[in-house]
mmCIF file of C-alpha atoms in Angstrom:
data_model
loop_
_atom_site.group_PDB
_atom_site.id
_atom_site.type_symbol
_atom_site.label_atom_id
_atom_site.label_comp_id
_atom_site.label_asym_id
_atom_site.label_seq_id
_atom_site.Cartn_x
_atom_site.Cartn_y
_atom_site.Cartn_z
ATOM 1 C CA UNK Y 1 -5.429 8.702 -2.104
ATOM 2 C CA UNK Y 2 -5.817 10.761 0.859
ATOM 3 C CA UNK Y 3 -7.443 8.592 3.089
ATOM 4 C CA UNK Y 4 -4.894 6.229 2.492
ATOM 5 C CA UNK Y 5 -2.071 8.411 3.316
ATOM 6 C CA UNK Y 6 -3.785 8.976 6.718
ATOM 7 C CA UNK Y 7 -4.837 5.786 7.664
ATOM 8 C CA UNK Y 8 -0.699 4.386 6.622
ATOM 9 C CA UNK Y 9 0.521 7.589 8.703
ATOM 10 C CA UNK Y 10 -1.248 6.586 12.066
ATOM 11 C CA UNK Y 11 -0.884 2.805 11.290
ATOM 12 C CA UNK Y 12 -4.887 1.915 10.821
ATOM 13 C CA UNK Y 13 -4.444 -0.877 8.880
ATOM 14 C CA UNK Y 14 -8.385 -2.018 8.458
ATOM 15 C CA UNK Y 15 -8.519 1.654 7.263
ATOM 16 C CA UNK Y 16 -5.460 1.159 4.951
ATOM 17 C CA UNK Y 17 -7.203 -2.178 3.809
ATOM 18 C CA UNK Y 18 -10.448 -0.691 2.856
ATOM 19 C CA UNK Y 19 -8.570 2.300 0.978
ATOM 20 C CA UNK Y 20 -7.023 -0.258 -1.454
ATOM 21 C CA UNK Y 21 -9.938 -2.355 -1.880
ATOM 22 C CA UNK Y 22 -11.805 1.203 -3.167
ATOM 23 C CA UNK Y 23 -8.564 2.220 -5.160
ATOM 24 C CA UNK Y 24 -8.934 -1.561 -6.710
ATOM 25 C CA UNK Y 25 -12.532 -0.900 -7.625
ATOM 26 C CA UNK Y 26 -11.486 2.706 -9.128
ATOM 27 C CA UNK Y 27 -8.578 1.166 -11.434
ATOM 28 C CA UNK Y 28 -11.153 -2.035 -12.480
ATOM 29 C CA UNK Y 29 -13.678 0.543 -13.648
ATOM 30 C CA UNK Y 30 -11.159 2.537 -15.863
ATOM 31 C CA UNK Y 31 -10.045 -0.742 -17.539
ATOM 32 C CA UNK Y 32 -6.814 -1.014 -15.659
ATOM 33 C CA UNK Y 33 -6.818 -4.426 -14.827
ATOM 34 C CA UNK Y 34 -3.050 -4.394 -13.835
ATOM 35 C CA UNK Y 35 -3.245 -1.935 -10.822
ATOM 36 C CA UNK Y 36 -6.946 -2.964 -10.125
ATOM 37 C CA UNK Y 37 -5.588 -6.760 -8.900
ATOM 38 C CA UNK Y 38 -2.436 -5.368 -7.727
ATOM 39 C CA UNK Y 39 -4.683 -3.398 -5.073
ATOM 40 C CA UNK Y 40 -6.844 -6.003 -4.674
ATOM 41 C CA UNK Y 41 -4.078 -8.222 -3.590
ATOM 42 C CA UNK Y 42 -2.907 -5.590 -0.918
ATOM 43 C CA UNK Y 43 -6.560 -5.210 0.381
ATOM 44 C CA UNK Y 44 -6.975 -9.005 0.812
ATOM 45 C CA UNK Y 45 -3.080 -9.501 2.813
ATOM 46 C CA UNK Y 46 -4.117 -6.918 5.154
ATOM 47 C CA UNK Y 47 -7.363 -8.697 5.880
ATOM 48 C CA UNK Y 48 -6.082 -11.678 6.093
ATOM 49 C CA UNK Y 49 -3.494 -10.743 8.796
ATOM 50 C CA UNK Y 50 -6.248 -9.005 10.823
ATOM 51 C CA UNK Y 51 -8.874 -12.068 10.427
ATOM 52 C CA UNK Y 52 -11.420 -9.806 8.764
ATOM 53 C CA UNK Y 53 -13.536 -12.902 6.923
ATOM 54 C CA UNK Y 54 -16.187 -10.295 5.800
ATOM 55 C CA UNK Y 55 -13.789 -7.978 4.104
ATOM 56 C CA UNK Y 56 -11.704 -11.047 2.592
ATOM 57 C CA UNK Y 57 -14.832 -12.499 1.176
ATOM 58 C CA UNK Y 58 -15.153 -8.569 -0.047
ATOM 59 C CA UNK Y 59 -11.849 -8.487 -1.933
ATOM 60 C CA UNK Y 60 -12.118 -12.156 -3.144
ATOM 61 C CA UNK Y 61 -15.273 -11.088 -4.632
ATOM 62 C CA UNK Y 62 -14.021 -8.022 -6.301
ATOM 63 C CA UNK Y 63 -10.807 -10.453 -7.539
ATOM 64 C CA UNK Y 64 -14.095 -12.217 -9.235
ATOM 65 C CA UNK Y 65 -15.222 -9.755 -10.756
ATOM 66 C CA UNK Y 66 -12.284 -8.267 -12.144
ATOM 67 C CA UNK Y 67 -11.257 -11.683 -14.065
ATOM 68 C CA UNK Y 68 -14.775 -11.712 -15.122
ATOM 69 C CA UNK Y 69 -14.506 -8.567 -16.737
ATOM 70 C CA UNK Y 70 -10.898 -9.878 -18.200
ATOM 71 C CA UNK Y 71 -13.041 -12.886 -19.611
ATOM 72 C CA UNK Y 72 -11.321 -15.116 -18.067
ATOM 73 C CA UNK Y 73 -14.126 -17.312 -16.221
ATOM 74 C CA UNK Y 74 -12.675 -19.762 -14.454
ATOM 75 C CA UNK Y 75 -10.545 -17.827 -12.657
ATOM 76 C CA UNK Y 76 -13.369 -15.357 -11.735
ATOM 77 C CA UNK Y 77 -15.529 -18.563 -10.520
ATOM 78 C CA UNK Y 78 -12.682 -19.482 -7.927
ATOM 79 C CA UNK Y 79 -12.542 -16.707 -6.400
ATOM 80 C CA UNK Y 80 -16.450 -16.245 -6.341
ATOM 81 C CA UNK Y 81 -16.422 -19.676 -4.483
ATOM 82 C CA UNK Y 82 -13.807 -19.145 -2.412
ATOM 83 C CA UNK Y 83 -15.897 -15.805 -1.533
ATOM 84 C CA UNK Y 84 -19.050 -17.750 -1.136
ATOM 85 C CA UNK Y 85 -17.586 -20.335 1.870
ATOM 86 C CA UNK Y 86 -16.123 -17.628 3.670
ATOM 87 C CA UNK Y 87 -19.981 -15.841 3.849
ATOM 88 C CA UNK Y 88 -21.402 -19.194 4.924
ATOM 89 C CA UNK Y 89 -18.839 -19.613 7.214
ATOM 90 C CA UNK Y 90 -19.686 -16.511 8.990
ATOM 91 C CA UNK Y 91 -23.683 -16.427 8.006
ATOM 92 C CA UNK Y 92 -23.645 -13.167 5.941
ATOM 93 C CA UNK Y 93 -26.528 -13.725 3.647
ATOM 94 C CA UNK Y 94 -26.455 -10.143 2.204
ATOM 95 C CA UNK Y 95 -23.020 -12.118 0.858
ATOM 96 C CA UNK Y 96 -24.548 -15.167 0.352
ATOM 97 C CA UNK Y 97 -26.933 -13.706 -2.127
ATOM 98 C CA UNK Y 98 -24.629 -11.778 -4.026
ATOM 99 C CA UNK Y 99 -21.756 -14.555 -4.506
ATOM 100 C CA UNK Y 100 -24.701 -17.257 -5.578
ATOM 101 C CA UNK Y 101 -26.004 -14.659 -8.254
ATOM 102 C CA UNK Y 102 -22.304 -14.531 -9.351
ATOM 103 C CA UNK Y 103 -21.730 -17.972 -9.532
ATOM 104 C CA UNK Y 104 -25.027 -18.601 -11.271
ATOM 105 C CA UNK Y 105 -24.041 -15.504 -13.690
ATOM 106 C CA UNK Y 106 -20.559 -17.522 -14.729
ATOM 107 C CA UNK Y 107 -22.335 -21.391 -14.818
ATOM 108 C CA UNK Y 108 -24.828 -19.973 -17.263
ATOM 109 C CA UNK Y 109 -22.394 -18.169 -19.509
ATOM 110 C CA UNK Y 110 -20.678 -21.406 -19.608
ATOM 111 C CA UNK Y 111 -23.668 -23.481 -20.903
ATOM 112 C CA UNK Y 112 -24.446 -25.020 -17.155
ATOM 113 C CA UNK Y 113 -28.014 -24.268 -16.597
ATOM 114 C CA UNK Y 114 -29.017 -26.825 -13.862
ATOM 115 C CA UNK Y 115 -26.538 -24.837 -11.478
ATOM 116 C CA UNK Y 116 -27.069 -21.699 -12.830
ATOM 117 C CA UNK Y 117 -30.955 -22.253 -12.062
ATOM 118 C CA UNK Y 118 -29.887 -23.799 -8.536
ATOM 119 C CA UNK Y 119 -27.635 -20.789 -7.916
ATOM 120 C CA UNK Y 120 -29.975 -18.109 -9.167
ATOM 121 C CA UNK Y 121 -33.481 -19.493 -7.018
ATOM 122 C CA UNK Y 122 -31.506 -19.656 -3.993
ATOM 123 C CA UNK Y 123 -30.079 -16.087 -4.471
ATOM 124 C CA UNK Y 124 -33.838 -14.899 -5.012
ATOM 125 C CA UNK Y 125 -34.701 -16.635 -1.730
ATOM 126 C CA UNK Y 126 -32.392 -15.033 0.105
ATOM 127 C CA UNK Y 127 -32.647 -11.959 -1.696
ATOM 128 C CA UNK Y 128 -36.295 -11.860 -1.098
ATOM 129 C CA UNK Y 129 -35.978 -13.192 3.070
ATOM 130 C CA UNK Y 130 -33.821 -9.604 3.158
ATOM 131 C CA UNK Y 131 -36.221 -7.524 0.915
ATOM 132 C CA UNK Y 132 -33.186 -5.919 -0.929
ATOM 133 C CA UNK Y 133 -34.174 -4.502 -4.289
ATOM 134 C CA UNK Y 134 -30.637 -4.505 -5.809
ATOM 135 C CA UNK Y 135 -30.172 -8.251 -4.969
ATOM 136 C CA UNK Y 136 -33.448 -9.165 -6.161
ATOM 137 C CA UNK Y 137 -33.327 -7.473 -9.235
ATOM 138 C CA UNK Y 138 -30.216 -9.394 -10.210
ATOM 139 C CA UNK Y 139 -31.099 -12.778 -9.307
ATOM 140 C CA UNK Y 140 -34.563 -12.258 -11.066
ATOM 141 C CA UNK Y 141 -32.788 -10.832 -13.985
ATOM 142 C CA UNK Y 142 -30.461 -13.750 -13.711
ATOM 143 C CA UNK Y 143 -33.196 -16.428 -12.927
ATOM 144 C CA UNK Y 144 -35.709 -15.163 -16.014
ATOM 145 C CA UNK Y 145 -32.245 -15.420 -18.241
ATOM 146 C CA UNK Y 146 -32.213 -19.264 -17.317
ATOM 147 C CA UNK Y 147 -35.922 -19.963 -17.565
ATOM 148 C CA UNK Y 148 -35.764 -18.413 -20.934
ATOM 149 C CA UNK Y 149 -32.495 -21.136 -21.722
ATOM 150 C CA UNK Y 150 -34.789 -23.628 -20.434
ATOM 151 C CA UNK Y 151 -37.527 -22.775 -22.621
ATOM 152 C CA UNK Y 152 -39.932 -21.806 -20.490
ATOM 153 C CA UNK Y 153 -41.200 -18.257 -21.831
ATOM 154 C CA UNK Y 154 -44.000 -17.931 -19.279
ATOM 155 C CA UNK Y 155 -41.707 -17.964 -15.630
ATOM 156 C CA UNK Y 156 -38.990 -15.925 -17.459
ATOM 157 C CA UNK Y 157 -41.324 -13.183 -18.434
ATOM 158 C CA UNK Y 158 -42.462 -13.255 -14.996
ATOM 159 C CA UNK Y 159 -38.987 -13.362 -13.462
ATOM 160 C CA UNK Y 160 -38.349 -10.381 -16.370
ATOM 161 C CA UNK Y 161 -41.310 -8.336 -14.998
ATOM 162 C CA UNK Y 162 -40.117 -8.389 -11.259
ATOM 163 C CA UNK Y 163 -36.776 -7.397 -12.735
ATOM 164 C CA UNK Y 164 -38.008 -4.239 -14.257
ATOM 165 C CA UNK Y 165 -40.209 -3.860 -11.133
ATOM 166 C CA UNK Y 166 -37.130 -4.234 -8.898
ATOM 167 C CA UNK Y 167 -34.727 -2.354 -11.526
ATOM 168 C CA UNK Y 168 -37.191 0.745 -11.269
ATOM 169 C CA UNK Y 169 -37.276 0.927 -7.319
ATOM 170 C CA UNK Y 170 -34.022 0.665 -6.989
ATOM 171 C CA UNK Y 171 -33.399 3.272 -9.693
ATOM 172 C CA UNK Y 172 -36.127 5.430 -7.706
ATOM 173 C CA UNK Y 173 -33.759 5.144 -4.315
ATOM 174 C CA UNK Y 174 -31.119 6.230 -6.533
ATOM 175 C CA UNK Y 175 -32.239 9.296 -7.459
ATOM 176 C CA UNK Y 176 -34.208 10.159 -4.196
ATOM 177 C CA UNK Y 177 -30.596 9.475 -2.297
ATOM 178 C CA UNK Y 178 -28.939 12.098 -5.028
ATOM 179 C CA UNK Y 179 -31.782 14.567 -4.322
ATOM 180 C CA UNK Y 180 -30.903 14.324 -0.759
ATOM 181 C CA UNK Y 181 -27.166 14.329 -1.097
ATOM 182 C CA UNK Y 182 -27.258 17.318 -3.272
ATOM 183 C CA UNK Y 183 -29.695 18.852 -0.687
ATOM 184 C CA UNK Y 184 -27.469 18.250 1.800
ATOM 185 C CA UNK Y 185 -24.438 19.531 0.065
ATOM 186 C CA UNK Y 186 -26.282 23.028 -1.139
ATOM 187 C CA UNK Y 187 -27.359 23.310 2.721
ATOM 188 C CA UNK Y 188 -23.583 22.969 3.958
ATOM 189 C CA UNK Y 189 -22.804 25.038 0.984
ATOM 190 C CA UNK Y 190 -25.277 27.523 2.400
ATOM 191 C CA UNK Y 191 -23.480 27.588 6.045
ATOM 192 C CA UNK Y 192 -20.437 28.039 4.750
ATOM 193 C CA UNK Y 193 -21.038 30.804 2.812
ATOM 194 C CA UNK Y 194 -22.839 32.593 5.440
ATOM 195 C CA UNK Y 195 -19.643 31.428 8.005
ATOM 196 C CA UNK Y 196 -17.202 33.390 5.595
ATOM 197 C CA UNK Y 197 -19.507 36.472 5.087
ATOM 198 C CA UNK Y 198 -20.142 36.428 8.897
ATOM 199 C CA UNK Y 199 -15.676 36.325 9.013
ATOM 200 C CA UNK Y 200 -15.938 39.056 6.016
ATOM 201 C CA UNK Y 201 -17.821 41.380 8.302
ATOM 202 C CA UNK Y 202 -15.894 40.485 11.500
ATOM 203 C CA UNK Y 203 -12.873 41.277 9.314
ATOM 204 C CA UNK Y 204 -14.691 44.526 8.383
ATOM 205 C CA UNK Y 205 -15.612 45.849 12.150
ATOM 206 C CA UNK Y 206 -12.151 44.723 13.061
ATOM 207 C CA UNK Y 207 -11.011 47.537 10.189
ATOM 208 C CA UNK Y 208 -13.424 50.244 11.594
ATOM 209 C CA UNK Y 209 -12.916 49.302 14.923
ATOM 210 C CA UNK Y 210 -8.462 49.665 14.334
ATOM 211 C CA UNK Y 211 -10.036 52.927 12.440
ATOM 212 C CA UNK Y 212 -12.117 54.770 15.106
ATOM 213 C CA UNK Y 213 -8.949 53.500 17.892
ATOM 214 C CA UNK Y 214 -6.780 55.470 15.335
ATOM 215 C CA UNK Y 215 -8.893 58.312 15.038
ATOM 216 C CA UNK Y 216 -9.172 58.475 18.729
ATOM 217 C CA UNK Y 217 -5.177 58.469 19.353
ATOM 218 C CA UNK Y 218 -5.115 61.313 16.711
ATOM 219 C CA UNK Y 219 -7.785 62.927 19.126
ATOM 220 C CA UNK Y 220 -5.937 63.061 21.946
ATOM 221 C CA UNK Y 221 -2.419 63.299 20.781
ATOM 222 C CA UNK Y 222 -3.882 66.935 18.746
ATOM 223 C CA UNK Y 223 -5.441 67.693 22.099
ATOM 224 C CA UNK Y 224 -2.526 66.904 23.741
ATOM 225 C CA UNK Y 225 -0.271 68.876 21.273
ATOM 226 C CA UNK Y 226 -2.613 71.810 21.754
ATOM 227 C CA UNK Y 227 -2.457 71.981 25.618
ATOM 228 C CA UNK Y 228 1.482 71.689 25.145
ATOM 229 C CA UNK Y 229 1.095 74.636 23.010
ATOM 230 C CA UNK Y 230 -1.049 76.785 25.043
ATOM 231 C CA UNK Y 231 1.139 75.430 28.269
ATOM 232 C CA UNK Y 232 4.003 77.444 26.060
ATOM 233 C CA UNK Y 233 2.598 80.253 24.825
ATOM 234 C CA UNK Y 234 1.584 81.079 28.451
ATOM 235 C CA UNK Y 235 5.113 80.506 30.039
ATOM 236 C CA UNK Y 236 6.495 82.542 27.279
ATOM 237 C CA UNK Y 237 3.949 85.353 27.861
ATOM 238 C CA UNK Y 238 5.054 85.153 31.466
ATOM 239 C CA UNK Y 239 8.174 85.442 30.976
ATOM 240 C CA UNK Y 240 8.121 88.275 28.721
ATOM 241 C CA UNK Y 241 5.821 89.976 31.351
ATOM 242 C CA UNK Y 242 8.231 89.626 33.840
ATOM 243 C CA UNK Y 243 11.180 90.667 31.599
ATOM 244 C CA UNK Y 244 8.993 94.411 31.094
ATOM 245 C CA UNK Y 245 8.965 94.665 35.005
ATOM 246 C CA UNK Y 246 12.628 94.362 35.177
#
């Protein structure tokens, strides 16, 4: 990883922290669980020998999520509550929200719907306080999949409406933001292509610039070797001139 290689080289070790963290997500998403928590592990040290709570709570999350997706629950519910006190230690509730929708995601899987439904309202709440699609599309995905274990049909149909209504926005950013990115990238594109063809014709009038300056020399060096001639042929005329007097 590039970045990672710079941020090591000049000793940036929030930098370096991040890097693996992102490297950790990488491996976890191409099923190498292996590599995934050995880089999570290395993310979390370095934050925990800087005293970055936000990005621990980050990495513990990920940890979560990785055990999660190695089925192995209560494992994956540790570290989502270790995750969790660290946010409410430091009031993130962009955190808060996502660790109690995580929480709520593993309680329910595991047949606990009281604290699933506890975990999943309060992530709503929050979710709702911050007006964050994403958020409030899971916890009302998560919160109509407990009403519905609960039996009641009519709130989780409701709770299932907001989630498509949520899912939809957010998929609507999504593809406004890659509009805009590729926009962006065909514009810088655009510049660069008219930097090089503005460096292909510098390159070019450099050429026929050297070209005229040699043309020139040859000028005056054929002038030059013409004067020299005629400066010759006259001495030698003289000469011979003078030898016919004598």
């Amino acid at each position: 990883d590039l970045s990672l290689d710079m941020y090591e080289e000049i000793n940036y070790r929030a930098g370096m922290a991040s890097s693996l963290n992102n490297i950790g997500v990488i491996y976890n998403g191409e099923g190498d669980s292996t590599q995934a928590l050995l880089f999570f592990r290395k993310s979390l040290t370095i934050k925990e020998e800087l005293g970055d709570k936000e990005g621990m709570a980050y990495s513990l999350s990920s940890m979560g999520n990785l055990y999660e997706t190695m089925g192995e629950a209560k494992t994956a519910l540790k570290y989502y509550q270790r995750s969790l006190e660290i946010r409410k230690e430091i009031g993130d509730k962009h955190g808060i929200s996502i660790s109690l929708n995580n929480i709520g995601r593993i309680t329910l899987e595991s047949g606990d719907v009281e604290t699933a439904k506890a975990m999943a309202t309060q992530s709503l709440e929050i979710a709702n306080e911050l007006a964050h699609p994403p958020i409030i599309r899971n916890a009302s995905k998560l919160l109509s999949e407990v009403l519905k274990a609960e039996d009641n049909y009519e709130e989780a149909l409701k709770m299932h409406e907001l989630y498509i209504i949520m899912r939809d926005s957010v998929l609507k950013q999504e593809i406004e933001k890659a509009v805009l990115q590729k926009a962006a990238r065909h514009e810088i594109e655009a510049r660069e292509a008219k930097i090089a063809l503005q460096d292909k014709d510098n390159e070019i009038l450099k050429v026929e610039v050297a070209n005229q300056r040699l043309i020139v020399i040859g000028g005056a060096i054929g002038i030059l070797s013409l004067v020299l001639f005629l400066w010759r042929l006259s001495v030698k005329n003289a000469s011979l001139r003078l030898a016919g007097r004598t």
